[in-house]
Short mmCIF file of C-alpha atoms and ligand atoms in Angstrom, two decimals:
data_model
loop_
_atom_site.label_atom_id
_atom_site.label_comp_id
_atom_site.label_asym_id
_atom_site.label_seq_id
_atom_site.Cartn_x
_atom_site.Cartn_y
_atom_site.Cartn_z
CA UNK A 11 -3.67 22.54 -8.75
CA UNK A 12 -6.87 20.49 -8.24
CA UNK A 13 -6.22 17.09 -9.82
CA UNK A 14 -8.62 14.19 -10.42
CA UNK A 15 -7.34 10.63 -10.60
CA UNK A 16 -9.83 8.22 -12.20
CA UNK A 17 -8.84 4.90 -10.66
CA UNK A 18 -7.99 3.41 -7.27
CA UNK A 19 -5.41 0.75 -8.27
CA UNK A 20 -1.63 0.80 -8.06
CA UNK A 21 -1.36 3.58 -10.67
CA UNK A 22 -4.04 5.76 -9.09
CA UNK A 23 -2.44 5.32 -5.67
CA UNK A 24 1.10 6.04 -6.88
CA UNK A 25 0.17 9.18 -8.83
CA UNK A 26 -2.21 10.46 -6.14
CA UNK A 27 0.36 9.97 -3.39
CA UNK A 28 3.12 11.71 -5.34
CA UNK A 29 0.98 14.68 -6.43
CA UNK A 30 -0.40 15.12 -2.92
CA UNK A 31 3.14 15.11 -1.50
CA UNK A 32 3.95 17.94 -3.94
CA UNK A 33 1.13 20.02 -2.47
CA UNK A 34 -1.59 19.45 -5.08
CA UNK A 35 -5.21 18.89 -4.03
CA UNK A 36 -6.05 15.38 -5.22
CA UNK A 37 -9.40 13.58 -5.47
CA UNK A 38 -9.43 9.93 -6.51
CA UNK A 39 -12.52 8.60 -8.30
CA UNK A 40 -14.10 5.19 -7.97
CA UNK A 41 -17.34 3.45 -9.06
CA UNK A 42 -18.71 2.86 -5.56
CA UNK A 43 -17.11 4.61 -2.58
CA UNK A 44 -18.49 2.22 0.05
CA UNK A 45 -17.46 -0.89 -1.92
CA UNK A 46 -13.95 0.49 -2.47
CA UNK A 47 -13.51 1.37 1.21
CA UNK A 48 -14.78 -2.10 2.21
CA UNK A 49 -12.04 -3.91 0.27
CA UNK A 50 -9.32 -5.47 2.44
CA UNK A 51 -7.21 -7.49 -0.02
CA UNK A 52 -4.38 -6.14 -2.20
CA UNK A 53 -5.03 -6.04 -5.97
CA UNK A 54 -3.35 -8.27 -8.58
CA UNK A 55 -0.42 -5.82 -8.89
CA UNK A 56 0.12 -5.88 -5.11
CA UNK A 57 -1.39 -2.46 -4.44
CA UNK A 58 -2.89 -2.35 -0.94
CA UNK A 59 -6.65 -2.13 -0.46
CA UNK A 60 -7.62 1.52 -0.97
CA UNK A 61 -8.69 2.15 2.64
CA UNK A 62 -5.34 0.92 3.96
CA UNK A 63 -3.45 3.08 1.47
CA UNK A 64 -5.65 6.11 2.31
CA UNK A 65 -4.69 5.95 6.00
CA UNK A 66 -1.18 7.00 5.02
CA UNK A 67 -2.47 9.70 2.63
CA UNK A 68 -5.08 11.65 4.63
CA UNK A 69 -5.01 14.68 2.32
CA UNK A 70 -6.16 12.64 -0.70
CA UNK A 71 -9.97 12.56 -0.92
CA UNK A 72 -12.14 9.86 -2.48
CA UNK A 73 -15.27 10.47 -4.54
CA UNK A 74 -17.29 9.04 -7.36
CA UNK A 75 -15.83 9.26 -10.85
CA UNK A 76 -18.12 12.26 -11.51
CA UNK A 77 -17.20 14.03 -8.26
CA UNK A 78 -13.50 13.59 -8.99
CA UNK A 79 -13.79 14.77 -12.60
CA UNK A 80 -15.77 17.85 -11.54
CA UNK A 81 -13.11 18.67 -8.92
CA UNK A 82 -10.10 18.30 -11.21
CA UNK A 83 -8.66 21.10 -13.33
CA UNK A 84 -6.57 18.26 -14.73
CA UNK A 85 -7.91 14.69 -15.02
CA UNK A 86 -5.75 11.56 -15.06
CA UNK A 87 -7.20 8.29 -16.34
CA UNK A 88 -5.89 5.36 -14.28
CA UNK A 89 -8.87 3.05 -14.82
CA UNK A 90 -8.45 -0.45 -16.21
CA UNK A 91 -8.18 -0.63 -19.98
CA UNK A 92 -11.40 -2.60 -20.35
CA UNK A 93 -13.21 -0.19 -18.00
CA UNK A 94 -11.77 3.15 -19.14
CA UNK A 95 -14.51 4.27 -21.53
CA UNK A 96 -17.20 3.32 -18.99
CA UNK A 97 -15.31 5.08 -16.19
CA UNK A 98 -14.96 8.26 -18.26
CA UNK A 99 -18.63 8.10 -19.26
CA UNK A 100 -19.44 7.96 -15.55
CA UNK A 101 -17.32 11.10 -15.08
CA UNK A 102 -19.80 12.95 -17.30
CA UNK A 103 -18.75 14.77 -20.48
CA UNK A 104 -19.53 18.17 -18.95
CA UNK A 105 -17.09 17.51 -16.08
CA UNK A 106 -14.32 16.67 -18.58
CA UNK A 107 -14.95 19.22 -21.34
CA UNK A 108 -12.05 21.54 -22.14
CA UNK A 109 -9.70 19.79 -19.71
CA UNK A 110 -6.44 17.95 -20.31
CA UNK A 111 -6.89 14.20 -19.74
CA UNK A 112 -3.65 12.34 -19.12
CA UNK A 113 -4.43 8.80 -20.27
CA UNK A 114 -2.28 6.10 -18.65
CA UNK A 115 -4.54 3.16 -19.51
CA UNK A 116 -3.61 0.11 -21.57
CA UNK A 117 -6.18 -2.01 -23.43
CA UNK A 118 -5.11 -5.22 -21.72
CA UNK A 119 -7.49 -8.18 -21.75
CA UNK A 120 -6.71 -10.71 -19.02
CA UNK A 121 -9.68 -12.99 -19.85
CA UNK A 122 -7.41 -15.65 -21.38
CA UNK A 123 -4.88 -15.50 -18.51
CA UNK A 124 -1.26 -14.38 -18.71
CA UNK A 125 0.19 -12.78 -20.68
CA UNK A 126 -2.76 -10.49 -21.44
CA UNK A 127 -3.52 -9.57 -25.06
CA UNK A 128 -4.31 -6.14 -26.46
CA UNK A 129 -8.04 -5.78 -27.07
CA UNK A 130 -7.47 -2.76 -29.36
CA UNK A 131 -4.41 -2.89 -31.60
CA UNK A 132 -2.67 -2.10 -34.91
CA UNK A 133 -5.22 0.19 -36.60
CA UNK A 134 -6.68 1.76 -33.46
CA UNK A 135 -5.80 2.45 -29.82
CA UNK A 136 -7.58 3.06 -26.55
CA UNK A 137 -6.18 6.60 -26.56
CA UNK A 138 -7.90 7.26 -29.90
CA UNK A 139 -11.15 5.68 -28.74
CA UNK A 140 -11.15 7.93 -25.67
CA UNK A 141 -10.43 11.02 -27.81
CA UNK A 142 -13.27 10.06 -30.22
CA UNK A 143 -15.71 9.43 -27.36
CA UNK A 144 -14.83 12.76 -25.69
CA UNK A 145 -13.99 15.23 -28.49
CA UNK A 146 -13.96 18.23 -26.13
CA UNK A 147 -11.22 16.67 -23.99
CA UNK A 148 -7.51 17.15 -24.72
CA UNK A 149 -6.25 13.57 -24.43
CA UNK A 150 -2.53 13.08 -23.88
CA UNK A 151 -1.38 9.47 -23.77
CA UNK A 152 1.70 8.97 -21.61
CA UNK A 153 3.25 7.00 -18.71
CA UNK A 154 1.53 3.76 -19.85
CA UNK A 155 4.85 2.16 -20.92
CA UNK A 156 6.29 1.80 -17.41
CA UNK A 157 5.11 0.43 -14.05
CA UNK A 158 3.56 2.68 -11.41
CA UNK A 159 6.73 3.12 -9.28
CA UNK A 160 8.72 4.14 -12.38
CA UNK A 161 6.01 6.61 -13.51
CA UNK A 162 6.56 8.77 -10.45
CA UNK A 163 10.33 8.21 -10.10
CA UNK A 164 12.06 7.26 -13.36
CA UNK A 165 15.45 7.55 -11.65
CA UNK A 166 14.57 4.46 -9.58
CA UNK A 167 15.58 2.28 -12.55
CA UNK A 168 19.13 1.21 -11.63
CA UNK A 169 20.40 1.21 -15.24
CA UNK A 170 19.25 4.78 -15.93
CA UNK A 171 16.06 6.56 -16.89
CA UNK A 172 13.93 5.08 -19.69
CA UNK A 173 12.42 7.28 -22.42
CA UNK A 174 8.86 8.55 -22.03
CA UNK A 175 6.41 9.19 -24.87
CA UNK A 176 3.56 11.67 -25.25
CA UNK A 177 0.84 11.40 -27.92
CA UNK A 178 -2.05 13.78 -28.51
CA UNK A 179 -3.78 16.11 -30.94
CA UNK A 180 -3.41 19.31 -28.89
CA UNK A 181 0.13 20.73 -29.01
CA UNK A 182 -0.41 23.03 -26.03
CA UNK A 183 -1.70 20.16 -23.90
CA UNK A 184 1.31 18.00 -24.83
CA UNK A 185 3.70 20.84 -23.91
CA UNK A 186 1.96 21.24 -20.55
CA UNK A 187 2.00 17.49 -19.83
CA UNK A 188 5.66 17.20 -20.84
CA UNK A 189 6.45 19.92 -18.30
CA UNK A 190 4.38 18.11 -15.64
CA UNK A 191 6.37 14.92 -16.33
CA UNK A 192 9.65 16.75 -15.83
CA UNK A 193 8.65 18.97 -12.91
CA UNK A 194 6.58 16.47 -10.90
CA UNK A 195 8.27 13.16 -11.59
CA UNK A 196 11.73 14.05 -12.95
CA UNK A 197 11.38 12.62 -16.48
CA UNK A 198 14.45 13.77 -18.46
CA UNK A 199 13.81 12.17 -21.88
CA UNK A 200 10.27 12.99 -23.01
CA UNK A 201 9.53 12.39 -26.70
CA UNK A 202 6.53 13.96 -28.46
CA UNK A 203 5.52 11.17 -30.84
CA UNK A 204 2.79 13.12 -32.67
CA UNK A 205 -0.99 12.99 -32.74
CA UNK A 206 -3.19 10.60 -30.78
CA UNK A 207 -2.88 7.87 -33.45
CA UNK A 208 0.72 7.44 -32.26
CA UNK A 209 -0.75 5.99 -29.04
CA UNK A 210 -1.00 2.76 -31.08
CA UNK A 211 2.77 2.32 -30.82
CA UNK A 212 2.90 3.22 -27.12
CA UNK A 213 0.11 0.77 -26.28
CA UNK A 214 1.67 -1.99 -28.41
CA UNK A 215 4.85 -1.61 -26.31
CA UNK A 216 2.85 -3.55 -23.68
CA UNK A 217 3.23 -6.79 -25.64
CA UNK A 218 6.99 -6.33 -25.18
CA UNK A 219 6.69 -4.97 -21.63
CA UNK A 220 4.78 -7.91 -20.12
CA UNK A 221 7.13 -10.48 -21.66
CA UNK A 222 10.21 -8.55 -20.55
CA UNK A 223 8.75 -8.42 -17.04
CA UNK A 224 8.58 -12.22 -17.14
CA UNK A 225 12.31 -12.36 -17.92
CA UNK A 226 13.71 -9.65 -15.63
CA UNK A 227 11.29 -10.53 -12.78
CA UNK A 228 10.93 -6.92 -11.63
CA UNK A 229 8.63 -4.10 -12.77
CA UNK A 230 11.46 -1.59 -12.24
CA UNK A 231 12.64 -1.28 -15.84
CA UNK A 232 11.80 0.60 -19.01
CA UNK A 233 12.78 1.13 -22.62
CA UNK A 234 15.24 3.78 -23.80
CA UNK A 235 15.41 5.25 -27.30
CA UNK A 236 19.14 5.42 -28.00
CA UNK A 237 19.80 7.93 -30.73
N1 NAP B 13 -0.21 -1.24 -12.76
C1 NAP B 13 0.75 -0.68 -13.46
O1 NAP B 13 1.93 -0.64 -13.03
C2 NAP B 13 0.43 -0.05 -14.80
C3 NAP B 13 1.48 0.39 -15.62
C4 NAP B 13 1.18 1.04 -16.83
C5 NAP B 13 -0.14 1.24 -17.19
N2 NAP B 13 -1.13 0.77 -16.38
C6 NAP B 13 -2.51 0.99 -16.78
O2 NAP B 13 -3.08 1.90 -15.81
C7 NAP B 13 -4.44 1.58 -15.58
C8 NAP B 13 -4.64 1.33 -14.09
O3 NAP B 13 -3.93 0.18 -13.70
P1 NAP B 13 -3.94 -0.33 -12.18
O4 NAP B 13 -3.07 -1.51 -12.13
O5 NAP B 13 -3.70 0.81 -11.26
O6 NAP B 13 -5.46 -0.73 -11.91
P2 NAP B 13 -6.55 -1.62 -12.67
O7 NAP B 13 -6.85 -2.78 -11.80
O8 NAP B 13 -6.14 -1.89 -14.08
O9 NAP B 13 -7.79 -0.60 -12.69
C9 NAP B 13 -8.41 -0.26 -11.49
C10 NAP B 13 -9.43 0.80 -11.71
O10 NAP B 13 -10.26 0.50 -12.85
C11 NAP B 13 -11.62 0.69 -12.47
N3 NAP B 13 -12.46 -0.24 -13.24
C12 NAP B 13 -12.30 -1.56 -13.41
N4 NAP B 13 -13.29 -2.07 -14.17
C13 NAP B 13 -14.11 -1.04 -14.45
C14 NAP B 13 -15.33 -0.93 -15.18
N5 NAP B 13 -15.90 -1.97 -15.77
N6 NAP B 13 -15.89 0.30 -15.29
C15 NAP B 13 -15.34 1.36 -14.70
N7 NAP B 13 -14.19 1.32 -13.99
C16 NAP B 13 -13.58 0.13 -13.86
C17 NAP B 13 -11.65 0.34 -10.99
O11 NAP B 13 -12.76 0.97 -10.40
P3 NAP B 13 -13.10 0.84 -8.84
O12 NAP B 13 -12.23 1.84 -8.15
O13 NAP B 13 -14.52 1.16 -8.77
O14 NAP B 13 -12.78 -0.58 -8.45
C18 NAP B 13 -10.35 0.89 -10.50
O15 NAP B 13 -10.47 2.25 -10.12
C19 NAP B 13 -4.76 0.35 -16.45
O16 NAP B 13 -5.36 0.77 -17.65
C20 NAP B 13 -3.40 -0.25 -16.71
O17 NAP B 13 -3.33 -0.98 -17.93
C21 NAP B 13 -0.88 0.12 -15.21
#
């Protein structure tokens, strides 16, 4: 499958690398190709500069947000929370229309330092704002409640796999994404939470996630719904 990843950070790199290793054709999107390739420092999450990462992943191509979105039969949003709407606008509505958009973003605002606060919360969510801004796109919110290494390998959590949530208005899209999660990454416990408004709960998990990270001192953890 041709897959677009909107975002060059640790999430974009992890998902792109995994999907490429599975034989998918992957194009990563960025605002400015030359500026992204010129970066030499790792990002705040420790992801290597894109050009260094790309050397080990020669089959993954890099393009503008619009080039990536046009290329992808499936589009994955791994842009920063504060930049997601702008990034998707740069993709161009026509390049997104009718496609499934897996939305991994979290509306985290780091402007006041750590821990970040949620810029959209309680009565709204970034997932809903994306769905409203792009009504012809089938938005499925998922994977945002774990760190990038856990997204692509939930069995790497020593205490056992966490639960994963999917939220979205299109039942067929959620079924397809749930199968992708199982087949590509090995997720065993995928819970359909309901329509896109249920992304509020998944995004608010981040208030718990960042503070738990501070206690356990590793991003390799998750939350399990024990029934
Ligand atoms: N890191 C994790 O483990 C983790 C876990 C769960 C969820 N998430 C969520 O996944 C998303 C990606 O996280 P990340 O850590 O990989 O990277 P990030 O630093 O949050 O985002 C990097 C990407 O956002 C784009 N971006 C930043 N500001 C922008 C703006 N104003 N307009 C358009 N695009 C903009 C960057 O574009 P350029 O390529 O042009 O620089 C880059 O591609 C975030 O929403 C984050 O909350 C992350």
